[in-house]
Amino acid sequence: MVKLLEGKNIVIMGVANERSIAWGIAKSLHRAGAQLIFTNRQERSYKKLSKLLEKHNIKAKLMVNCDVASDESIQQAFGQIKEEVGVIHGVVHSIAFANREDLKGAFYDTTRDGFLLAHDISAYSLVAVTKAARELMTEGGSIVTQTYLGSERVMRNYNVMGVAKAALEASVRYLAEDVGKEGIRVNAVSSGPIRTLSAKGVSGFNDINSIIEEKAPLRRSVDQDQVGDATLFFLSDLSRGVTGEVLHVDSGYHIIG
Ligand code: NDP
């Protein structure tokens, strides 16, 4: 494999376990020669990630705690990265959260608090992270987030998360304009459904997999490794002419009416 990210420092946010999309991404970036810096929220995720890294013989350049619900925590995390690593070239934002009760039933039942929480963690966090990360991207860089088709279409039970993903995708475009002049690109990967811890929280989400296998042009579901390679494209120079984009990695499902 061509080492597309040799000598590049990339921050990966959002590995909870082996099934996490961010773990698929970590493997692709490692194979491409990147130096990986991880952020975790929960101690449990930190422990799972440490074991995974050991099992796969991957050495993290740094692991820091970061709860994107707190500006202070984001400041601290990127402050520590600046101190210990210096320049970074990319950020993978693979984070979302909504209350389980808001991921089923009628969207109009979403509470004000539930709506704000989903938007805070799943959309605003990209804005806050971009602001902190750009300070360290003095050689230019690339920021990639993870979104889902529920932002464009009504997907049953996805509800408030679909609306938060729409805000996330619009944020990608506004941020791309802000930081483009600094040589920083911002893009999103819109993955097909993958069985992860977060996906379990969406009522009936796993059933969508069989619909993809039946209806998508490629007639197969998507996995973390496919998303990993698409994210690698966005982080590498191969995508140097692309920003503000949402790339569907969903076996082509989104083109089907
Ligand atoms: P995971 O549950 O594996 O990952 C979600 C991550 O979000 C966890 O690592 C979790 O950290 C992190 N997180 C949640 N709240 C916070 C917070 N306040 N601060 C910091 N981190 C936080 O699920 P996925 O891999 O599926 O999800 C990753 C991204 O991919 C999400 O944006 C999701 O919406 C998106 N996506 C998923 C699809 C799927 O089918 N699975 C399809 C399309 C997009 P911790 O465990 O430490 O709490």
PDB file of C-alpha atoms and ligand atoms in Angstrom:
ATOM      1  CA  MET A   1       0.000   0.000   0.000  1.00  0.00           C
ATOM      2  CA  VAL A   2       1.217   3.509  -0.823  1.00  0.00           C
ATOM      3  CA  LYS A   3       1.943   5.351   2.431  1.00  0.00           C
ATOM      4  CA  LEU A   4      -0.389   8.257   1.699  1.00  0.00           C
ATOM      5  CA  LEU A   5      -0.141   9.652   5.234  1.00  0.00           C
ATOM      6  CA  GLU A   6       3.530   9.046   6.028  1.00  0.00           C
ATOM      7  CA  GLY A   7       4.695  11.558   8.640  1.00  0.00           C
ATOM      8  CA  LYS A   8       1.195  12.980   9.188  1.00  0.00           C
ATOM      9  CA  ASN A   9      -0.277  13.437  12.664  1.00  0.00           C
ATOM     10  CA  ILE A  10      -3.983  12.602  12.708  1.00  0.00           C
ATOM     11  CA  VAL A  11      -6.370  12.959  15.660  1.00  0.00           C
ATOM     12  CA  ILE A  12      -9.083  10.276  15.829  1.00  0.00           C
ATOM     13  CA  MET A  13     -12.083  11.028  18.058  1.00  0.00           C
ATOM     14  CA  GLY A  14     -14.680   8.326  18.771  1.00  0.00           C
ATOM     15  CA  VAL A  15     -13.304   4.806  19.147  1.00  0.00           C
ATOM     16  CA  ALA A  16     -15.547   3.041  21.701  1.00  0.00           C
ATOM     17  CA  ASN A  17     -14.745  -0.551  20.707  1.00  0.00           C
ATOM     18  CA  GLU A  18     -13.782  -2.889  17.844  1.00  0.00           C
ATOM     19  CA  ARG A  19     -17.076  -2.190  16.040  1.00  0.00           C
ATOM     20  CA  SER A  20     -16.673   1.605  16.047  1.00  0.00           C
ATOM     21  CA  ILE A  21     -16.445   3.257  12.648  1.00  0.00           C
ATOM     22  CA  ALA A  22     -13.494   5.221  14.058  1.00  0.00           C
ATOM     23  CA  TRP A  23     -11.637   1.929  14.652  1.00  0.00           C
ATOM     24  CA  GLY A  24     -12.076   0.964  10.979  1.00  0.00           C
ATOM     25  CA  ILE A  25     -10.692   4.393  10.136  1.00  0.00           C
ATOM     26  CA  ALA A  26      -7.771   3.982  12.573  1.00  0.00           C
ATOM     27  CA  LYS A  27      -6.715   0.757  10.816  1.00  0.00           C
ATOM     28  CA  SER A  28      -6.817   2.376   7.347  1.00  0.00           C
ATOM     29  CA  LEU A  29      -4.842   5.407   8.514  1.00  0.00           C
ATOM     30  CA  HIS A  30      -2.271   3.243  10.291  1.00  0.00           C
ATOM     31  CA  ARG A  31      -1.709   1.193   7.127  1.00  0.00           C
ATOM     32  CA  ALA A  32      -1.203   4.485   5.270  1.00  0.00           C
ATOM     33  CA  GLY A  33       1.627   5.419   7.638  1.00  0.00           C
ATOM     34  CA  ALA A  34      -0.155   8.016   9.818  1.00  0.00           C
ATOM     35  CA  GLN A  35       0.866   8.793  13.392  1.00  0.00           C
ATOM     36  CA  LEU A  36      -2.326   8.415  15.413  1.00  0.00           C
ATOM     37  CA  ILE A  37      -3.528  10.521  18.321  1.00  0.00           C
ATOM     38  CA  PHE A  38      -6.731   9.296  19.977  1.00  0.00           C
ATOM     39  CA  THR A  39      -9.314  11.065  22.114  1.00  0.00           C
ATOM     40  CA  ASN A  40     -11.803   9.184  24.308  1.00  0.00           C
ATOM     41  CA  ARG A  41     -14.621  10.283  26.542  1.00  0.00           C
ATOM     42  CA  GLN A  42     -15.279   7.314  28.799  1.00  0.00           C
ATOM     43  CA  GLU A  43     -12.663   5.364  30.748  1.00  0.00           C
ATOM     44  CA  ARG A  44     -14.302   2.202  29.355  1.00  0.00           C
ATOM     45  CA  SER A  45     -13.551   3.315  25.771  1.00  0.00           C
ATOM     46  CA  TYR A  46      -9.975   4.193  26.714  1.00  0.00           C
ATOM     47  CA  LYS A  47      -9.432   0.682  28.082  1.00  0.00           C
ATOM     48  CA  LYS A  48     -11.025  -1.009  25.052  1.00  0.00           C
ATOM     49  CA  LEU A  49      -8.928   1.111  22.691  1.00  0.00           C
ATOM     50  CA  SER A  50      -5.717   0.360  24.604  1.00  0.00           C
ATOM     51  CA  LYS A  51      -6.385  -3.379  24.239  1.00  0.00           C
ATOM     52  CA  LEU A  52      -7.228  -3.040  20.537  1.00  0.00           C
ATOM     53  CA  LEU A  53      -4.025  -1.129  19.844  1.00  0.00           C
ATOM     54  CA  GLU A  54      -2.009  -3.783  21.616  1.00  0.00           C
ATOM     55  CA  LYS A  55      -3.765  -6.615  19.766  1.00  0.00           C
ATOM     56  CA  HIS A  56      -3.174  -4.976  16.382  1.00  0.00           C
ATOM     57  CA  ASN A  57       0.359  -3.895  17.236  1.00  0.00           C
ATOM     58  CA  ILE A  58      -0.407  -0.220  16.627  1.00  0.00           C
ATOM     59  CA  LYS A  59       1.403   2.373  18.715  1.00  0.00           C
ATOM     60  CA  ALA A  60      -0.577   5.518  19.476  1.00  0.00           C
ATOM     61  CA  LYS A  61       1.430   8.728  19.452  1.00  0.00           C
ATOM     62  CA  LEU A  62      -0.824  10.070  22.204  1.00  0.00           C
ATOM     63  CA  MET A  63      -4.137   9.300  23.920  1.00  0.00           C
ATOM     64  CA  VAL A  64      -6.054  12.117  25.601  1.00  0.00           C
ATOM     65  CA  ASN A  65      -9.400  12.473  27.301  1.00  0.00           C
ATOM     66  CA  CYS A  66     -11.998  14.684  25.590  1.00  0.00           C
ATOM     67  CA  ASP A  67     -15.674  15.201  26.315  1.00  0.00           C
ATOM     68  CA  VAL A  68     -17.036  17.343  23.480  1.00  0.00           C
ATOM     69  CA  ALA A  69     -19.904  18.493  25.712  1.00  0.00           C
ATOM     70  CA  SER A  70     -17.385  20.757  27.446  1.00  0.00           C
ATOM     71  CA  ASP A  71     -15.458  23.626  25.819  1.00  0.00           C
ATOM     72  CA  GLU A  72     -12.910  23.343  28.587  1.00  0.00           C
ATOM     73  CA  SER A  73     -12.321  19.651  27.867  1.00  0.00           C
ATOM     74  CA  ILE A  74     -11.844  20.376  24.123  1.00  0.00           C
ATOM     75  CA  GLN A  75      -9.394  23.179  24.970  1.00  0.00           C
ATOM     76  CA  GLN A  76      -7.495  20.939  27.346  1.00  0.00           C
ATOM     77  CA  ALA A  77      -7.322  18.038  24.887  1.00  0.00           C
ATOM     78  CA  PHE A  78      -6.032  20.119  21.971  1.00  0.00           C
ATOM     79  CA  GLY A  79      -3.738  22.052  24.349  1.00  0.00           C
ATOM     80  CA  GLN A  80      -2.153  18.761  25.388  1.00  0.00           C
ATOM     81  CA  ILE A  81      -1.874  17.641  21.751  1.00  0.00           C
ATOM     82  CA  LYS A  82      -0.165  20.941  20.878  1.00  0.00           C
ATOM     83  CA  GLU A  83       2.274  20.559  23.747  1.00  0.00           C
ATOM     84  CA  GLU A  84       3.164  16.928  23.104  1.00  0.00           C
ATOM     85  CA  VAL A  85       2.804  16.597  19.321  1.00  0.00           C
ATOM     86  CA  GLY A  86       2.876  20.139  17.924  1.00  0.00           C
ATOM     87  CA  VAL A  87       1.509  20.259  14.381  1.00  0.00           C
ATOM     88  CA  ILE A  88      -1.434  18.092  13.312  1.00  0.00           C
ATOM     89  CA  HIS A  89      -2.564  17.385   9.741  1.00  0.00           C
ATOM     90  CA  GLY A  90      -5.988  15.863  10.219  1.00  0.00           C
ATOM     91  CA  VAL A  91      -8.923  15.218  12.534  1.00  0.00           C
ATOM     92  CA  VAL A  92     -11.455  12.396  12.346  1.00  0.00           C
ATOM     93  CA  HIS A  93     -14.683  13.396  14.125  1.00  0.00           C
ATOM     94  CA  SER A  94     -16.714  10.211  14.661  1.00  0.00           C
ATOM     95  CA  ILE A  95     -18.988  11.257  17.516  1.00  0.00           C
ATOM     96  CA  ALA A  96     -22.739  11.443  18.022  1.00  0.00           C
ATOM     97  CA  PHE A  97     -25.220  11.113  20.852  1.00  0.00           C
ATOM     98  CA  ALA A  98     -28.973  11.294  21.446  1.00  0.00           C
ATOM     99  CA  ASN A  99     -31.204   9.974  24.189  1.00  0.00           C
ATOM    100  CA  ARG A 100     -32.501   6.504  23.388  1.00  0.00           C
ATOM    101  CA  GLU A 101     -36.134   7.601  23.897  1.00  0.00           C
ATOM    102  CA  ASP A 102     -35.660  10.189  21.136  1.00  0.00           C
ATOM    103  CA  LEU A 103     -34.693   7.501  18.601  1.00  0.00           C
ATOM    104  CA  LYS A 104     -38.104   5.897  18.281  1.00  0.00           C
ATOM    105  CA  GLY A 105     -41.739   6.862  17.831  1.00  0.00           C
ATOM    106  CA  ALA A 106     -42.868  10.311  16.711  1.00  0.00           C
ATOM    107  CA  PHE A 107     -40.296  13.056  16.074  1.00  0.00           C
ATOM    108  CA  TYR A 108     -42.677  15.631  17.558  1.00  0.00           C
ATOM    109  CA  ASP A 109     -42.288  13.931  20.928  1.00  0.00           C
ATOM    110  CA  THR A 110     -38.640  15.035  21.086  1.00  0.00           C
ATOM    111  CA  THR A 111     -38.134  17.167  24.182  1.00  0.00           C
ATOM    112  CA  ARG A 112     -36.360  20.524  24.038  1.00  0.00           C
ATOM    113  CA  ASP A 113     -33.524  19.088  26.145  1.00  0.00           C
ATOM    114  CA  GLY A 114     -33.253  15.985  23.970  1.00  0.00           C
ATOM    115  CA  PHE A 115     -33.155  18.116  20.812  1.00  0.00           C
ATOM    116  CA  LEU A 116     -30.439  20.376  22.233  1.00  0.00           C
ATOM    117  CA  LEU A 117     -28.365  17.444  23.529  1.00  0.00           C
ATOM    118  CA  ALA A 118     -28.367  15.659  20.142  1.00  0.00           C
ATOM    119  CA  HIS A 119     -27.376  18.864  18.351  1.00  0.00           C
ATOM    120  CA  ASP A 120     -24.751  19.775  20.939  1.00  0.00           C
ATOM    121  CA  ILE A 121     -22.861  16.482  20.858  1.00  0.00           C
ATOM    122  CA  SER A 122     -23.493  15.479  17.228  1.00  0.00           C
ATOM    123  CA  ALA A 123     -23.238  18.805  15.359  1.00  0.00           C
ATOM    124  CA  TYR A 124     -21.915  21.696  17.468  1.00  0.00           C
ATOM    125  CA  SER A 125     -18.971  19.543  18.562  1.00  0.00           C
ATOM    126  CA  LEU A 126     -17.592  19.664  14.999  1.00  0.00           C
ATOM    127  CA  VAL A 127     -17.653  23.468  15.122  1.00  0.00           C
ATOM    128  CA  ALA A 128     -15.838  23.594  18.487  1.00  0.00           C
ATOM    129  CA  VAL A 129     -13.335  20.917  17.443  1.00  0.00           C
ATOM    130  CA  THR A 130     -12.570  22.699  14.155  1.00  0.00           C
ATOM    131  CA  LYS A 131     -11.877  25.924  16.041  1.00  0.00           C
ATOM    132  CA  ALA A 132      -9.457  24.169  18.394  1.00  0.00           C
ATOM    133  CA  ALA A 133      -7.824  21.987  15.711  1.00  0.00           C
ATOM    134  CA  ARG A 134      -7.119  24.762  13.173  1.00  0.00           C
ATOM    135  CA  GLU A 135      -4.656  26.336  15.619  1.00  0.00           C
ATOM    136  CA  LEU A 136      -2.509  23.202  15.303  1.00  0.00           C
ATOM    137  CA  MET A 137      -2.928  22.825  11.520  1.00  0.00           C
ATOM    138  CA  THR A 138      -0.204  25.270  10.593  1.00  0.00           C
ATOM    139  CA  GLU A 139       0.769  23.199   7.530  1.00  0.00           C
ATOM    140  CA  GLY A 140      -2.847  22.911   6.298  1.00  0.00           C
ATOM    141  CA  GLY A 141      -5.030  19.947   7.059  1.00  0.00           C
ATOM    142  CA  SER A 142      -8.166  17.910   6.607  1.00  0.00           C
ATOM    143  CA  ILE A 143     -11.132  17.379   8.930  1.00  0.00           C
ATOM    144  CA  VAL A 144     -13.566  14.513   8.288  1.00  0.00           C
ATOM    145  CA  THR A 145     -16.843  13.811  10.077  1.00  0.00           C
ATOM    146  CA  GLN A 146     -19.341  10.933   9.866  1.00  0.00           C
ATOM    147  CA  THR A 147     -22.946  11.506   8.815  1.00  0.00           C
ATOM    148  CA  TYR A 148     -25.964   9.453   7.715  1.00  0.00           C
ATOM    149  CA  LEU A 149     -28.679   9.524   5.031  1.00  0.00           C
ATOM    150  CA  GLY A 150     -31.263  10.288   7.731  1.00  0.00           C
ATOM    151  CA  SER A 151     -30.187  13.936   7.277  1.00  0.00           C
ATOM    152  CA  GLU A 152     -31.597  14.001   3.726  1.00  0.00           C
ATOM    153  CA  ARG A 153     -34.524  11.611   3.996  1.00  0.00           C
ATOM    154  CA  VAL A 154     -36.910  10.460   6.663  1.00  0.00           C
ATOM    155  CA  MET A 155     -35.541   7.194   8.012  1.00  0.00           C
ATOM    156  CA  ARG A 156     -37.916   5.642  10.525  1.00  0.00           C
ATOM    157  CA  ASN A 157     -36.906   6.219  14.185  1.00  0.00           C
ATOM    158  CA  TYR A 158     -33.759   8.204  13.291  1.00  0.00           C
ATOM    159  CA  ASN A 159     -35.732  11.346  14.206  1.00  0.00           C
ATOM    160  CA  VAL A 160     -33.704  13.959  16.102  1.00  0.00           C
ATOM    161  CA  MET A 161     -30.433  12.444  14.941  1.00  0.00           C
ATOM    162  CA  GLY A 162     -31.472  13.004  11.310  1.00  0.00           C
ATOM    163  CA  VAL A 163     -32.068  16.661  12.082  1.00  0.00           C
ATOM    164  CA  ALA A 164     -28.735  16.881  13.938  1.00  0.00           C
ATOM    165  CA  LYS A 165     -26.957  15.262  10.963  1.00  0.00           C
ATOM    166  CA  ALA A 166     -28.517  17.884   8.656  1.00  0.00           C
ATOM    167  CA  ALA A 167     -27.018  20.550  10.947  1.00  0.00           C
ATOM    168  CA  LEU A 168     -23.707  18.672  10.885  1.00  0.00           C
ATOM    169  CA  GLU A 169     -23.628  18.592   7.072  1.00  0.00           C
ATOM    170  CA  ALA A 170     -24.476  22.298   6.817  1.00  0.00           C
ATOM    171  CA  SER A 171     -21.740  22.954   9.391  1.00  0.00           C
ATOM    172  CA  VAL A 172     -19.286  21.070   7.145  1.00  0.00           C
ATOM    173  CA  ARG A 173     -20.024  23.564   4.356  1.00  0.00           C
ATOM    174  CA  TYR A 174     -19.778  26.701   6.511  1.00  0.00           C
ATOM    175  CA  LEU A 175     -16.591  25.461   8.193  1.00  0.00           C
ATOM    176  CA  ALA A 176     -15.091  24.539   4.807  1.00  0.00           C
ATOM    177  CA  GLU A 177     -15.515  28.172   3.738  1.00  0.00           C
ATOM    178  CA  ASP A 178     -14.054  29.502   7.013  1.00  0.00           C
ATOM    179  CA  VAL A 179     -10.864  27.463   6.998  1.00  0.00           C
ATOM    180  CA  GLY A 180     -10.364  26.934   3.258  1.00  0.00           C
ATOM    181  CA  LYS A 181      -8.116  29.993   3.058  1.00  0.00           C
ATOM    182  CA  GLU A 182      -5.862  28.381   5.675  1.00  0.00           C
ATOM    183  CA  GLY A 183      -5.413  25.309   3.479  1.00  0.00           C
ATOM    184  CA  ILE A 184      -7.731  23.241   5.662  1.00  0.00           C
ATOM    185  CA  ARG A 185     -10.483  21.092   4.109  1.00  0.00           C
ATOM    186  CA  VAL A 186     -13.668  19.871   5.827  1.00  0.00           C
ATOM    187  CA  ASN A 187     -15.694  16.929   4.480  1.00  0.00           C
ATOM    188  CA  ALA A 188     -18.133  14.246   5.600  1.00  0.00           C
ATOM    189  CA  VAL A 189     -18.568  10.564   4.869  1.00  0.00           C
ATOM    190  CA  SER A 190     -22.181   9.392   4.800  1.00  0.00           C
ATOM    191  CA  SER A 191     -21.953   5.726   5.624  1.00  0.00           C
ATOM    192  CA  GLY A 192     -24.590   3.059   5.143  1.00  0.00           C
ATOM    193  CA  PRO A 193     -25.847   1.377   8.341  1.00  0.00           C
ATOM    194  CA  ILE A 194     -23.215  -0.529  10.323  1.00  0.00           C
ATOM    195  CA  ARG A 195     -23.816  -2.523  13.522  1.00  0.00           C
ATOM    196  CA  THR A 196     -22.127  -0.480  16.247  1.00  0.00           C
ATOM    197  CA  LEU A 197     -22.873   0.456  19.842  1.00  0.00           C
ATOM    198  CA  SER A 198     -24.470   3.756  18.751  1.00  0.00           C
ATOM    199  CA  ALA A 199     -26.527   2.077  16.006  1.00  0.00           C
ATOM    200  CA  LYS A 200     -28.055  -0.195  18.646  1.00  0.00           C
ATOM    201  CA  GLY A 201     -29.642   2.876  20.214  1.00  0.00           C
ATOM    202  CA  VAL A 202     -31.765   3.556  17.106  1.00  0.00           C
ATOM    203  CA  SER A 203     -34.877   1.413  17.241  1.00  0.00           C
ATOM    204  CA  GLY A 204     -34.900  -1.134  14.369  1.00  0.00           C
ATOM    205  CA  PHE A 205     -31.656   0.244  12.875  1.00  0.00           C
ATOM    206  CA  ASN A 206     -30.122  -3.164  12.320  1.00  0.00           C
ATOM    207  CA  ASP A 207     -33.029  -4.221  10.081  1.00  0.00           C
ATOM    208  CA  ILE A 208     -31.979  -1.557   7.567  1.00  0.00           C
ATOM    209  CA  ASN A 209     -28.950  -3.698   6.721  1.00  0.00           C
ATOM    210  CA  SER A 210     -31.088  -6.271   4.951  1.00  0.00           C
ATOM    211  CA  ILE A 211     -32.779  -3.519   2.923  1.00  0.00           C
ATOM    212  CA  ILE A 212     -29.349  -2.319   1.735  1.00  0.00           C
ATOM    213  CA  GLU A 213     -28.412  -5.857   0.714  1.00  0.00           C
ATOM    214  CA  GLU A 214     -31.619  -6.136  -1.259  1.00  0.00           C
ATOM    215  CA  LYS A 215     -31.942  -2.670  -2.812  1.00  0.00           C
ATOM    216  CA  ALA A 216     -28.527  -0.955  -3.043  1.00  0.00           C
ATOM    217  CA  PRO A 217     -26.798  -1.123  -6.453  1.00  0.00           C
ATOM    218  CA  LEU A 218     -23.900  -3.126  -4.984  1.00  0.00           C
ATOM    219  CA  ARG A 219     -26.330  -5.483  -3.150  1.00  0.00           C
ATOM    220  CA  ARG A 220     -24.122  -5.675  -0.045  1.00  0.00           C
ATOM    221  CA  SER A 221     -23.853  -3.860   3.257  1.00  0.00           C
ATOM    222  CA  VAL A 222     -21.095  -1.459   4.187  1.00  0.00           C
ATOM    223  CA  ASP A 223     -18.414  -2.139   6.797  1.00  0.00           C
ATOM    224  CA  GLN A 224     -16.050  -0.072   8.912  1.00  0.00           C
ATOM    225  CA  ASP A 225     -13.098  -0.803   6.622  1.00  0.00           C
ATOM    226  CA  GLN A 226     -14.842   0.693   3.581  1.00  0.00           C
ATOM    227  CA  VAL A 227     -15.598   3.851   5.564  1.00  0.00           C
ATOM    228  CA  GLY A 228     -11.984   3.780   6.778  1.00  0.00           C
ATOM    229  CA  ASP A 229     -10.593   3.841   3.244  1.00  0.00           C
ATOM    230  CA  ALA A 230     -12.989   6.611   2.124  1.00  0.00           C
ATOM    231  CA  THR A 231     -11.942   8.675   5.147  1.00  0.00           C
ATOM    232  CA  LEU A 232      -8.304   8.016   4.260  1.00  0.00           C
ATOM    233  CA  PHE A 233      -9.009   9.497   0.812  1.00  0.00           C
ATOM    234  CA  PHE A 234     -10.323  12.689   2.436  1.00  0.00           C
ATOM    235  CA  LEU A 235      -7.322  12.932   4.763  1.00  0.00           C
ATOM    236  CA  SER A 236      -4.799  12.376   1.981  1.00  0.00           C
ATOM    237  CA  ASP A 237      -3.575  14.596  -0.819  1.00  0.00           C
ATOM    238  CA  LEU A 238      -5.631  12.548  -3.307  1.00  0.00           C
ATOM    239  CA  SER A 239      -8.653  14.667  -2.313  1.00  0.00           C
ATOM    240  CA  ARG A 240      -6.744  17.986  -2.286  1.00  0.00           C
ATOM    241  CA  GLY A 241      -9.331  19.580  -4.615  1.00  0.00           C
ATOM    242  CA  VAL A 242     -12.343  18.555  -2.507  1.00  0.00           C
ATOM    243  CA  THR A 243     -13.921  20.433   0.414  1.00  0.00           C
ATOM    244  CA  GLY A 244     -17.400  20.955   1.842  1.00  0.00           C
ATOM    245  CA  GLU A 245     -18.422  17.581   0.380  1.00  0.00           C
ATOM    246  CA  VAL A 246     -20.591  14.730   1.640  1.00  0.00           C
ATOM    247  CA  LEU A 247     -19.448  11.414   0.153  1.00  0.00           C
ATOM    248  CA  HIS A 248     -21.866   8.490   0.356  1.00  0.00           C
ATOM    249  CA  VAL A 249     -20.212   5.182   1.203  1.00  0.00           C
ATOM    250  CA  ASP A 250     -23.409   3.152   1.163  1.00  0.00           C
ATOM    251  CA  SER A 251     -23.187   0.687  -1.753  1.00  0.00           C
ATOM    252  CA  GLY A 252     -25.033   3.363  -3.750  1.00  0.00           C
ATOM    253  CA  TYR A 253     -28.246   3.088  -1.701  1.00  0.00           C
ATOM    254  CA  HIS A 254     -28.897   6.861  -1.718  1.00  0.00           C
ATOM    255  CA  ILE A 255     -29.491   6.946  -5.503  1.00  0.00           C
ATOM    256  CA  ILE A 256     -32.357   4.480  -5.314  1.00  0.00           C
ATOM    257  CA  GLY A 257     -35.856   5.968  -5.201  1.00  0.00           C
TER     258      GLY A 257
HETATM  259  P1  NDP B   1     -19.784   4.137  18.399  1.00  0.00           P
HETATM  260  O1  NDP B   1     -20.759   4.015  19.519  1.00  0.00           O
HETATM  261  O2  NDP B   1     -18.805   3.077  18.223  1.00  0.00           O
HETATM  262  O3  NDP B   1     -19.022   5.535  18.494  1.00  0.00           O
HETATM  263  C1  NDP B   1     -19.620   6.702  18.984  1.00  0.00           C
HETATM  264  C2  NDP B   1     -18.558   7.496  19.699  1.00  0.00           C
HETATM  265  O4  NDP B   1     -19.083   8.772  20.123  1.00  0.00           O
HETATM  266  C3  NDP B   1     -18.042   6.799  20.964  1.00  0.00           C
HETATM  267  O5  NDP B   1     -16.664   6.596  20.870  1.00  0.00           O
HETATM  268  C4  NDP B   1     -18.370   7.793  22.085  1.00  0.00           C
HETATM  269  O6  NDP B   1     -17.360   7.878  23.067  1.00  0.00           O
HETATM  270  C5  NDP B   1     -18.396   9.098  21.315  1.00  0.00           C
HETATM  271  N1  NDP B   1     -19.067  10.140  22.093  1.00  0.00           N
HETATM  272  C6  NDP B   1     -20.380  10.228  22.434  1.00  0.00           C
HETATM  273  N2  NDP B   1     -20.583  11.321  23.198  1.00  0.00           N
HETATM  274  C7  NDP B   1     -19.373  11.937  23.329  1.00  0.00           C
HETATM  275  C8  NDP B   1     -18.917  13.101  24.010  1.00  0.00           C
HETATM  276  N3  NDP B   1     -19.739  13.888  24.728  1.00  0.00           N
HETATM  277  N4  NDP B   1     -17.603  13.438  23.921  1.00  0.00           N
HETATM  278  C9  NDP B   1     -16.741  12.667  23.228  1.00  0.00           C
HETATM  279  N5  NDP B   1     -17.105  11.549  22.575  1.00  0.00           N
HETATM  280  C10 NDP B   1     -18.399  11.181  22.630  1.00  0.00           C
HETATM  281  O7  NDP B   1     -20.714   4.286  17.101  1.00  0.00           O
HETATM  282  P2  NDP B   1     -20.394   4.561  15.552  1.00  0.00           P
HETATM  283  O8  NDP B   1     -19.025   4.164  15.224  1.00  0.00           O
HETATM  284  O9  NDP B   1     -21.536   3.988  14.823  1.00  0.00           O
HETATM  285  O10 NDP B   1     -20.552   6.148  15.463  1.00  0.00           O
HETATM  286  C11 NDP B   1     -19.547   7.018  14.987  1.00  0.00           C
HETATM  287  C12 NDP B   1     -20.144   8.084  14.085  1.00  0.00           C
HETATM  288  O11 NDP B   1     -20.617   7.471  12.884  1.00  0.00           O
HETATM  289  C13 NDP B   1     -21.343   8.822  14.675  1.00  0.00           C
HETATM  290  O12 NDP B   1     -21.297  10.176  14.291  1.00  0.00           O
HETATM  291  C14 NDP B   1     -22.519   8.136  13.990  1.00  0.00           C
HETATM  292  O13 NDP B   1     -23.684   8.934  13.949  1.00  0.00           O
HETATM  293  C15 NDP B   1     -21.915   7.941  12.615  1.00  0.00           C
HETATM  294  N6  NDP B   1     -22.610   7.005  11.725  1.00  0.00           N
HETATM  295  C16 NDP B   1     -22.881   5.731  12.145  1.00  0.00           C
HETATM  296  C17 NDP B   1     -23.540   4.852  11.311  1.00  0.00           C
HETATM  297  C18 NDP B   1     -23.817   3.450  11.730  1.00  0.00           C
HETATM  298  O14 NDP B   1     -24.612   2.785  11.059  1.00  0.00           O
HETATM  299  N7  NDP B   1     -23.236   2.948  12.784  1.00  0.00           N
HETATM  300  C19 NDP B   1     -23.981   5.260   9.962  1.00  0.00           C
HETATM  301  C20 NDP B   1     -23.604   6.593   9.603  1.00  0.00           C
HETATM  302  C21 NDP B   1     -22.966   7.438  10.471  1.00  0.00           C
HETATM  303  P3  NDP B   1     -17.498   7.065  24.453  1.00  0.00           P
HETATM  304  O15 NDP B   1     -17.708   5.637  24.066  1.00  0.00           O
HETATM  305  O16 NDP B   1     -16.192   7.299  25.142  1.00  0.00           O
HETATM  306  O17 NDP B   1     -18.670   7.641  25.161  1.00  0.00           O
END
